[in-house]
Short mmCIF file of C-alpha atoms and ligand atoms in Angstrom, two decimals:
data_model
loop_
_atom_site.label_atom_id
_atom_site.label_comp_id
_atom_site.label_asym_id
_atom_site.label_seq_id
_atom_site.Cartn_x
_atom_site.Cartn_y
_atom_site.Cartn_z
CA MET Z 1095 156.33 -62.30 -104.21
CA HIS Z 1096 153.94 -64.75 -104.42
CA GLY Z 1097 153.45 -68.07 -102.16
CA LEU Z 1098 154.79 -66.27 -98.93
CA SER Z 1099 152.82 -67.47 -95.83
CA ARG Z 1100 150.42 -64.83 -94.94
CA LYS Z 1101 151.64 -62.69 -92.25
CA GLY Z 1102 149.74 -62.42 -88.98
CA LEU Z 1103 147.74 -59.33 -88.91
CA LEU Z 1104 145.81 -58.26 -85.80
CA VAL Z 1105 143.28 -55.18 -85.36
CA GLY Z 1106 142.60 -53.76 -82.12
CA SER Z 1107 140.06 -51.25 -81.54
CA ALA Z 1108 142.39 -48.49 -80.64
CA ALA Z 1109 145.37 -49.51 -82.44
CA LEU Z 1110 145.88 -51.21 -85.81
CA LEU Z 1111 148.54 -53.80 -85.81
CA LEU Z 1112 150.89 -54.36 -88.88
CA VAL Z 1113 153.62 -56.67 -89.88
CA GLY Z 1114 156.31 -56.19 -87.30
CA LEU Z 1115 155.08 -52.99 -86.41
CA ALA Z 1116 151.93 -51.53 -85.16
CA THR Z 1117 150.42 -48.21 -86.13
CA LEU Z 1118 149.13 -46.21 -83.17
CA GLY Z 1119 146.84 -43.27 -83.42
CA LEU Z 1120 148.66 -40.36 -82.21
CA ARG Z 1121 145.78 -39.47 -79.95
CA HIS Z 1122 143.43 -41.72 -78.54
CA ASN Z 1123 140.55 -40.14 -80.45
CA ASP Z 1124 142.18 -40.31 -83.66
CA GLU Z 1125 139.76 -42.20 -86.09
CA ILE Z 1126 141.75 -44.38 -88.01
CA LYS Z 1127 140.18 -46.17 -90.84
CA THR Z 1128 142.10 -49.23 -92.53
CA ILE Z 1129 141.48 -51.19 -95.70
CA ARG Z 1130 143.18 -54.47 -96.10
CA TRP Z 1131 143.40 -56.90 -99.18
CA PRO Z 1132 145.38 -59.60 -100.38
CA VAL Z 1133 147.70 -58.79 -103.19
CA MET Z 1134 151.29 -59.98 -104.42
CA GLY Z 1135 151.40 -62.95 -102.22
CA THR Z 1136 150.88 -60.56 -99.04
CA ILE Z 1137 148.63 -58.17 -97.41
CA ALA Z 1138 148.30 -54.54 -98.47
CA GLN Z 1139 146.73 -52.00 -96.22
CA LEU Z 1140 145.45 -48.37 -96.36
CA SER Z 1141 145.09 -46.44 -93.12
CA LEU Z 1142 143.67 -43.13 -93.24
CA ARG Z 1143 143.21 -40.85 -90.46
CA GLY Z 1144 140.21 -38.28 -90.38
CA GLU Z 1145 138.45 -38.59 -93.69
CA THR Z 1146 137.51 -42.12 -93.54
CA THR Z 1147 135.70 -42.14 -96.85
CA ARG Z 1148 138.55 -41.61 -99.18
CA GLY Z 1149 140.26 -44.94 -98.63
CA GLU Z 1150 137.85 -46.33 -101.10
CA GLN Z 1151 138.57 -43.80 -103.69
CA ILE Z 1152 142.42 -44.32 -103.51
CA ARG Z 1153 142.37 -48.36 -103.46
CA PRO Z 1154 141.81 -48.80 -107.13
CA LEU Z 1155 144.77 -46.72 -108.04
CA VAL Z 1156 146.96 -48.48 -105.57
CA GLN Z 1157 145.77 -52.02 -106.56
CA LYS Z 1158 146.12 -51.33 -109.95
CA THR Z 1159 149.60 -50.53 -109.14
CA TYR Z 1160 150.36 -53.32 -107.42
CA LEU Z 1161 149.07 -55.40 -110.14
CA ARG Z 1162 151.08 -53.97 -112.84
CA LEU Z 1163 154.04 -54.28 -110.83
CA ASP Z 1164 153.67 -57.88 -110.28
CA ASP Z 1165 152.93 -58.24 -113.83
CA LEU Z 1166 156.59 -56.81 -114.43
CA LEU Z 1167 158.38 -58.06 -111.33
CA SER Z 1168 157.11 -61.25 -110.27
CA ALA Z 1169 159.48 -64.52 -110.10
CA TRP Z 1170 156.63 -66.55 -109.45
CA ASN Z 1171 154.54 -65.88 -113.10
CA PRO Z 1172 156.43 -67.15 -116.06
CA ASP Z 1173 154.87 -64.46 -118.03
CA SER Z 1174 156.07 -61.67 -115.90
CA GLU Z 1175 158.72 -59.40 -117.68
CA LEU Z 1176 161.30 -60.41 -115.17
CA CYS Z 1177 160.79 -64.33 -115.90
CA ARG Z 1178 161.05 -63.33 -119.50
CA LEU Z 1179 164.01 -61.17 -119.05
CA ALA Z 1180 165.86 -64.24 -117.13
CA ALA Z 1181 164.93 -66.60 -120.00
CA SER Z 1182 166.48 -64.17 -122.57
CA ASN Z 1183 169.89 -63.36 -122.69
CA CYS Z 1184 169.72 -59.68 -122.37
CA PRO Z 1185 173.34 -58.68 -121.04
CA ASP Z 1186 171.85 -55.72 -118.66
CA TRP Z 1187 168.71 -55.86 -116.76
CA VAL Z 1188 168.59 -52.17 -116.38
CA THR Z 1189 168.46 -51.62 -120.07
CA CYS Z 1190 166.09 -54.42 -121.10
CA ALA Z 1191 163.37 -53.79 -118.26
CA SER Z 1192 160.49 -51.49 -118.88
CA SER Z 1193 161.31 -47.92 -117.79
CA GLU Z 1194 158.82 -47.75 -114.77
CA VAL Z 1195 160.88 -50.55 -113.11
CA LYS Z 1196 164.28 -49.73 -114.16
CA PRO Z 1197 164.72 -47.99 -110.73
CA CYS Z 1198 164.05 -51.32 -108.99
CA TYR Z 1199 166.78 -53.25 -110.79
CA ALA Z 1200 169.19 -50.44 -110.47
CA ALA Z 1201 168.85 -50.13 -106.67
CA ALA Z 1202 169.10 -54.03 -106.45
CA LEU Z 1203 172.11 -54.04 -108.52
CA LYS Z 1204 173.75 -51.03 -106.58
CA LEU Z 1205 172.98 -52.83 -103.06
CA ALA Z 1206 174.52 -56.00 -104.40
CA GLU Z 1207 177.55 -54.01 -105.35
CA GLN Z 1208 177.97 -51.83 -102.39
CA SER Z 1209 177.53 -54.77 -99.89
CA ASP Z 1210 180.23 -57.08 -101.42
CA GLY Z 1211 177.35 -59.36 -102.65
CA ALA Z 1212 175.91 -59.77 -99.04
CA PHE Z 1213 172.67 -58.55 -100.79
CA ASN Z 1214 172.36 -60.91 -103.94
CA PRO Z 1215 169.22 -61.22 -106.08
CA ARG Z 1216 170.54 -64.24 -107.21
CA VAL Z 1217 170.05 -66.30 -103.77
CA GLY Z 1218 166.82 -67.65 -105.30
CA THR Z 1219 168.41 -70.68 -106.60
CA LYS Z 1220 169.96 -71.52 -103.49
CA LEU Z 1221 166.51 -71.13 -101.48
CA ARG Z 1222 165.07 -73.27 -103.87
CA GLU Z 1223 167.70 -75.80 -103.18
CA LEU Z 1224 167.10 -75.60 -99.40
CA GLY Z 1225 163.55 -76.21 -100.24
CA VAL Z 1226 162.29 -72.91 -98.58
CA SER Z 1227 158.76 -72.43 -99.85
CA GLY Z 1228 159.62 -68.59 -100.81
CA GLY Z 1229 162.39 -70.15 -103.00
CA SER Z 1230 160.43 -71.88 -106.02
CA SER Z 1231 160.30 -69.45 -108.63
CA TYR Z 1232 160.52 -69.19 -112.55
CA SER Z 1233 163.73 -67.01 -112.37
CA ASP Z 1234 167.22 -66.86 -111.00
CA PHE Z 1235 167.00 -63.40 -110.25
CA ASP Z 1236 164.46 -62.20 -107.43
CA LEU Z 1237 163.59 -59.00 -106.50
CA GLY Z 1238 161.71 -60.26 -103.56
CA ALA Z 1239 163.56 -58.46 -100.99
CA ILE Z 1240 163.10 -55.01 -102.71
CA ALA Z 1241 159.76 -55.35 -105.21
CA LYS Z 1242 157.32 -54.69 -102.14
CA GLY Z 1243 159.25 -51.31 -101.13
CA PHE Z 1244 159.59 -50.36 -104.71
CA ALA Z 1245 155.72 -50.97 -105.21
CA VAL Z 1246 154.85 -48.76 -102.22
CA ASP Z 1247 156.79 -45.75 -103.47
CA ILE Z 1248 155.10 -46.29 -106.73
CA ALA Z 1249 151.56 -46.30 -104.98
CA ALA Z 1250 152.56 -42.96 -102.95
CA GLN Z 1251 153.67 -41.33 -106.13
CA LYS Z 1252 150.42 -42.01 -107.93
CA ILE Z 1253 148.36 -40.79 -104.81
CA ILE Z 1254 150.38 -37.71 -104.72
CA GLN Z 1255 150.08 -37.25 -108.39
CA THR Z 1256 146.06 -37.88 -108.14
CA CYS Z 1257 145.30 -35.80 -105.10
CA THR Z 1258 147.54 -32.72 -105.72
CA ASN Z 1259 145.08 -30.21 -103.91
CA ASP Z 1260 143.88 -32.61 -101.13
CA LEU Z 1261 146.40 -35.11 -100.08
CA PRO Z 1262 145.16 -37.58 -97.60
CA ASP Z 1263 146.68 -38.22 -94.26
CA LEU Z 1264 147.42 -41.77 -94.97
CA LEU Z 1265 150.03 -44.67 -94.45
CA ILE Z 1266 150.58 -47.20 -97.14
CA ASP Z 1267 151.46 -50.89 -96.20
CA LEU Z 1268 152.56 -53.61 -98.24
CA GLY Z 1269 153.65 -56.76 -96.39
CA GLY Z 1270 155.46 -54.63 -93.62
CA ASN Z 1271 156.65 -51.97 -96.02
CA LEU Z 1272 155.16 -48.75 -94.76
CA ARG Z 1273 155.54 -45.22 -96.18
CA VAL Z 1274 153.63 -42.12 -94.80
CA VAL Z 1275 151.80 -39.93 -97.33
CA GLY Z 1276 150.55 -36.43 -96.45
CA SER Z 1277 151.69 -34.30 -93.35
CA GLY Z 1278 150.47 -36.65 -90.56
CA VAL Z 1279 152.44 -38.48 -87.90
CA TRP Z 1280 152.17 -42.19 -87.40
CA ARG Z 1281 153.57 -43.93 -84.45
CA THR Z 1282 154.58 -47.48 -85.56
CA GLY Z 1283 155.40 -50.03 -82.79
CA ILE Z 1284 158.18 -52.42 -83.27
CA ARG Z 1285 156.76 -56.01 -82.40
CA ASN Z 1286 158.56 -58.46 -80.43
CA PRO Z 1287 160.07 -61.19 -82.70
CA PHE Z 1288 159.98 -63.87 -79.87
CA ASP Z 1289 156.19 -63.05 -78.61
CA ARG Z 1290 154.01 -61.18 -81.49
CA GLN Z 1291 151.37 -60.67 -78.90
CA GLY Z 1292 153.78 -59.11 -76.37
CA PRO Z 1293 154.36 -55.71 -75.81
CA TYR Z 1294 156.04 -53.58 -78.32
CA VAL Z 1295 160.14 -53.41 -78.41
CA GLY Z 1296 159.81 -49.87 -79.21
CA VAL Z 1297 157.91 -47.01 -80.68
CA ILE Z 1298 159.04 -44.88 -83.59
CA ALA Z 1299 156.89 -41.74 -84.95
CA LEU Z 1300 157.25 -41.59 -88.86
CA THR Z 1301 156.53 -38.35 -90.86
CA ASN Z 1302 157.38 -36.67 -93.97
CA GLY Z 1303 156.99 -39.40 -96.51
CA GLU Z 1304 159.26 -41.63 -94.26
CA SER Z 1305 159.34 -45.36 -94.74
CA VAL Z 1306 159.84 -48.07 -92.25
CA ALA Z 1307 160.22 -51.93 -93.29
CA THR Z 1308 161.13 -55.16 -91.12
CA SER Z 1309 162.94 -58.26 -92.11
CA GLY Z 1310 162.43 -61.06 -89.85
CA ASN Z 1311 163.14 -64.51 -89.35
CA TYR Z 1312 159.75 -65.63 -87.32
CA GLU Z 1313 157.58 -65.46 -90.10
CA ARG Z 1314 159.31 -67.47 -93.09
CA PHE Z 1315 161.97 -69.74 -92.17
CA ILE Z 1316 163.48 -73.05 -93.40
CA GLU Z 1317 163.41 -75.95 -91.06
CA ARG Z 1318 165.98 -78.80 -91.46
CA ASP Z 1319 166.29 -81.82 -88.96
CA GLY Z 1320 164.34 -79.61 -86.50
CA ILE Z 1321 166.65 -76.36 -86.85
CA ARG Z 1322 165.16 -73.19 -88.13
CA TYR Z 1323 167.12 -71.22 -90.78
CA SER Z 1324 166.52 -67.89 -91.99
CA HIS Z 1325 164.85 -67.30 -95.23
CA ILE Z 1326 167.54 -64.60 -95.84
CA LEU Z 1327 170.47 -66.20 -97.05
CA ASP Z 1328 174.10 -64.59 -97.05
CA GLY Z 1329 174.43 -63.86 -100.58
CA ARG Z 1330 178.18 -64.20 -100.24
CA THR Z 1331 178.03 -67.46 -99.28
CA GLY Z 1332 174.67 -68.81 -100.09
CA GLU Z 1333 174.15 -69.96 -96.37
CA PRO Z 1334 171.29 -69.20 -94.32
CA THR Z 1335 171.83 -66.49 -91.97
CA HIS Z 1336 171.74 -66.75 -88.16
CA GLY Z 1337 172.02 -64.66 -85.22
CA ILE Z 1338 169.49 -62.12 -86.06
CA ALA Z 1339 165.73 -62.33 -85.51
CA ALA Z 1340 164.63 -59.07 -86.96
CA VAL Z 1341 165.78 -55.85 -88.57
CA THR Z 1342 163.83 -52.78 -88.64
CA VAL Z 1343 164.95 -49.79 -91.16
CA VAL Z 1344 163.51 -46.06 -91.27
CA THR Z 1345 164.35 -44.15 -94.46
CA PRO Z 1346 163.57 -40.40 -95.20
CA ALA Z 1347 161.20 -39.81 -98.20
CA HIS Z 1348 164.24 -39.31 -100.92
CA TYR Z 1349 165.53 -42.93 -99.85
CA GLY Z 1350 161.83 -44.41 -99.92
CA ALA Z 1351 160.33 -47.52 -99.16
CA LEU Z 1352 162.54 -49.55 -101.93
CA LEU Z 1353 165.58 -48.63 -99.92
CA ALA Z 1354 164.19 -49.29 -96.37
CA ASP Z 1355 162.95 -52.68 -98.02
CA GLY Z 1356 166.58 -53.50 -99.89
CA LEU Z 1357 168.51 -52.36 -96.63
CA SER Z 1358 166.58 -54.31 -94.08
CA THR Z 1359 167.47 -57.61 -95.97
CA THR Z 1360 170.94 -56.16 -96.24
CA LEU Z 1361 171.62 -55.31 -92.95
CA PHE Z 1362 170.04 -58.54 -91.68
CA VAL Z 1363 172.98 -60.17 -93.24
CA LEU Z 1364 175.61 -57.73 -92.27
CA GLY Z 1365 174.64 -57.92 -88.42
CA PRO Z 1366 174.80 -54.60 -86.41
CA GLN Z 1367 178.44 -53.75 -86.48
CA ASN Z 1368 179.28 -54.34 -90.15
CA GLY Z 1369 175.61 -52.98 -90.84
CA ALA Z 1370 176.21 -49.75 -89.13
CA ASP Z 1371 179.45 -49.08 -91.00
CA PHE Z 1372 177.59 -50.11 -94.04
CA LEU Z 1373 175.35 -47.16 -93.43
CA THR Z 1374 177.65 -44.82 -92.23
CA ARG Z 1375 179.18 -45.40 -95.92
CA HIS Z 1376 176.43 -45.63 -98.18
CA TYR Z 1377 173.33 -44.44 -96.76
CA PRO Z 1378 174.13 -42.29 -93.48
CA GLU Z 1379 170.19 -40.73 -93.60
CA ALA Z 1380 168.69 -44.11 -93.13
CA LEU Z 1381 168.18 -45.40 -89.24
CA ALA Z 1382 168.54 -49.08 -88.23
CA LEU Z 1383 167.60 -51.44 -85.46
CA TRP Z 1384 168.84 -55.00 -85.03
CA ILE Z 1385 167.19 -57.57 -82.59
CA PRO Z 1386 169.88 -60.39 -82.03
CA ASP Z 1387 168.02 -64.04 -82.21
CA SER Z 1388 168.45 -64.55 -78.34
CA PRO Z 1389 165.03 -64.96 -76.78
CA THR Z 1390 166.38 -65.57 -73.38
CA ALA Z 1391 168.39 -62.34 -72.86
CA PRO Z 1392 166.60 -59.99 -75.42
CA HIS Z 1393 168.62 -56.71 -76.37
CA ILE Z 1394 168.69 -54.42 -79.21
CA PHE Z 1395 171.21 -52.92 -81.37
CA ALA Z 1396 170.46 -49.39 -82.93
CA SER Z 1397 171.98 -46.78 -84.93
CA LYS Z 1398 172.65 -43.53 -83.42
CA GLU Z 1399 169.45 -41.80 -84.80
CA MET Z 1400 167.53 -44.79 -84.52
CA ALA Z 1401 168.52 -44.81 -80.55
CA ARG Z 1402 167.64 -40.89 -80.57
CA ARG Z 1403 164.15 -41.59 -81.96
CA LEU Z 1404 163.18 -44.96 -80.55
CA ASN Z 1405 160.43 -44.42 -77.47
CA TYR Z 1406 159.33 -47.09 -74.85
CA VAL Z 1407 162.34 -49.25 -75.45
CA VAL Z 1408 161.58 -52.49 -73.08
CA TRP Z 1409 164.80 -54.23 -73.66
CA PRO Z 1410 168.54 -52.94 -72.98
CA LEU Z 1411 169.79 -51.13 -76.16
CA ASP Z 1412 173.52 -50.72 -77.57
CA THR Z 1413 173.69 -47.56 -79.52
CA LEU Z 1414 176.11 -48.26 -82.43
CA GLU Z 1415 178.48 -44.84 -82.27
CA ARG Z 1416 179.16 -43.80 -85.75
P1 ADP M 1645 160.04 -60.44 -96.49
O1 ADP M 1645 159.96 -60.78 -98.13
O2 ADP M 1645 159.88 -61.51 -95.50
O3 ADP M 1645 159.60 -59.02 -96.19
P2 ADP M 1645 162.59 -59.50 -97.13
O4 ADP M 1645 162.11 -57.88 -97.48
O5 ADP M 1645 163.88 -59.55 -96.19
O6 ADP M 1645 161.58 -60.05 -96.37
O7 ADP M 1645 162.98 -60.37 -98.27
C1 ADP M 1645 163.38 -61.87 -98.15
C2 ADP M 1645 163.39 -62.17 -99.38
O8 ADP M 1645 164.33 -61.73 -100.34
C3 ADP M 1645 163.70 -63.89 -99.44
O9 ADP M 1645 162.28 -64.44 -99.56
C4 ADP M 1645 164.45 -63.90 -100.78
O10 ADP M 1645 163.35 -63.95 -102.03
C5 ADP M 1645 165.28 -62.78 -101.19
N1 ADP M 1645 166.56 -62.85 -100.42
C6 ADP M 1645 166.97 -63.74 -99.39
N2 ADP M 1645 168.30 -63.52 -99.22
C7 ADP M 1645 168.56 -62.49 -99.77
C8 ADP M 1645 169.93 -61.75 -100.23
N3 ADP M 1645 171.01 -62.21 -99.32
N4 ADP M 1645 169.89 -60.84 -100.99
C9 ADP M 1645 168.77 -60.45 -101.71
N5 ADP M 1645 167.65 -61.07 -101.57
C10 ADP M 1645 167.41 -61.98 -100.74
MG1 MG M 1646 163.52 -56.47 -97.59
#
């Protein structure tokens, strides 16, 4: 997770722009206070509506959570638990890992199995061979596609445990992995992957502990002979994926940010048709949006429920009927 290039962040007066997504206040006069700091090789954000002082109280708890998980899950720190497990001859990661991170390993292995290897936590070696900056690490087993989402879930859990009677209206963001805490509604704008300053591709309102994650090839990529390749590889072939510019996934609270993160990577590899089939089969409550890598004729594929919930869509949209 360390060593990722910093993703562009812009703050407007009325709107807060996030990675691949922009959060907009529901009403124009909503007061949103945002705290932002670097961690885990990316940017963490806490956005609070209304009670503007509580962010500074919540932040240490969230930061402690991220640092702890980085110690356990980083593929970049040779002393992390993950790197120590990689160097050991533990036969089963879920058994050997600390109890607090077992669900992260379990979800990664399950996604790998369900997707027949399209999602593959062992692509790190290949990324390293290809020379992508994100691919040099101390472990051949890399949870980079899922660990930030997991960290967001744990942070949300800690906040809920700590603020039992007085839950803030909050949006957590870790490097483009967002989760709603509390009962508020957060409108998030999906960024144009071809023009990050351009109008949003669409807007979706999140509520009730929902999460959203975006995987894109526009911020991190491999360049070989002047050609750009995605930093997401097809885990079945080890080759860079092509054809997709960005995938956005929304998940309900019981799937969590962990699955939004893992699924955005998986669906990036699978593409719209196979991806929609995959969701129907394994994660029917997840919503997904694919933006093909065709800047001259931009269009969108959306799962049925995503198409229903997406507003202000600027490009032609194909609904994947399932
Ligand atoms: P980002 O980290 O840019 O937000 P993702 O969540 O999609 O994007 O994760 C991309 C990272 O996941 C890559 O940098 C790499 O470490 C890892 N990765 C790449 N391809 C795969 C794959 N097929 N399966 C699992 N992990 C992958
Ligand atoms: Mg991911």
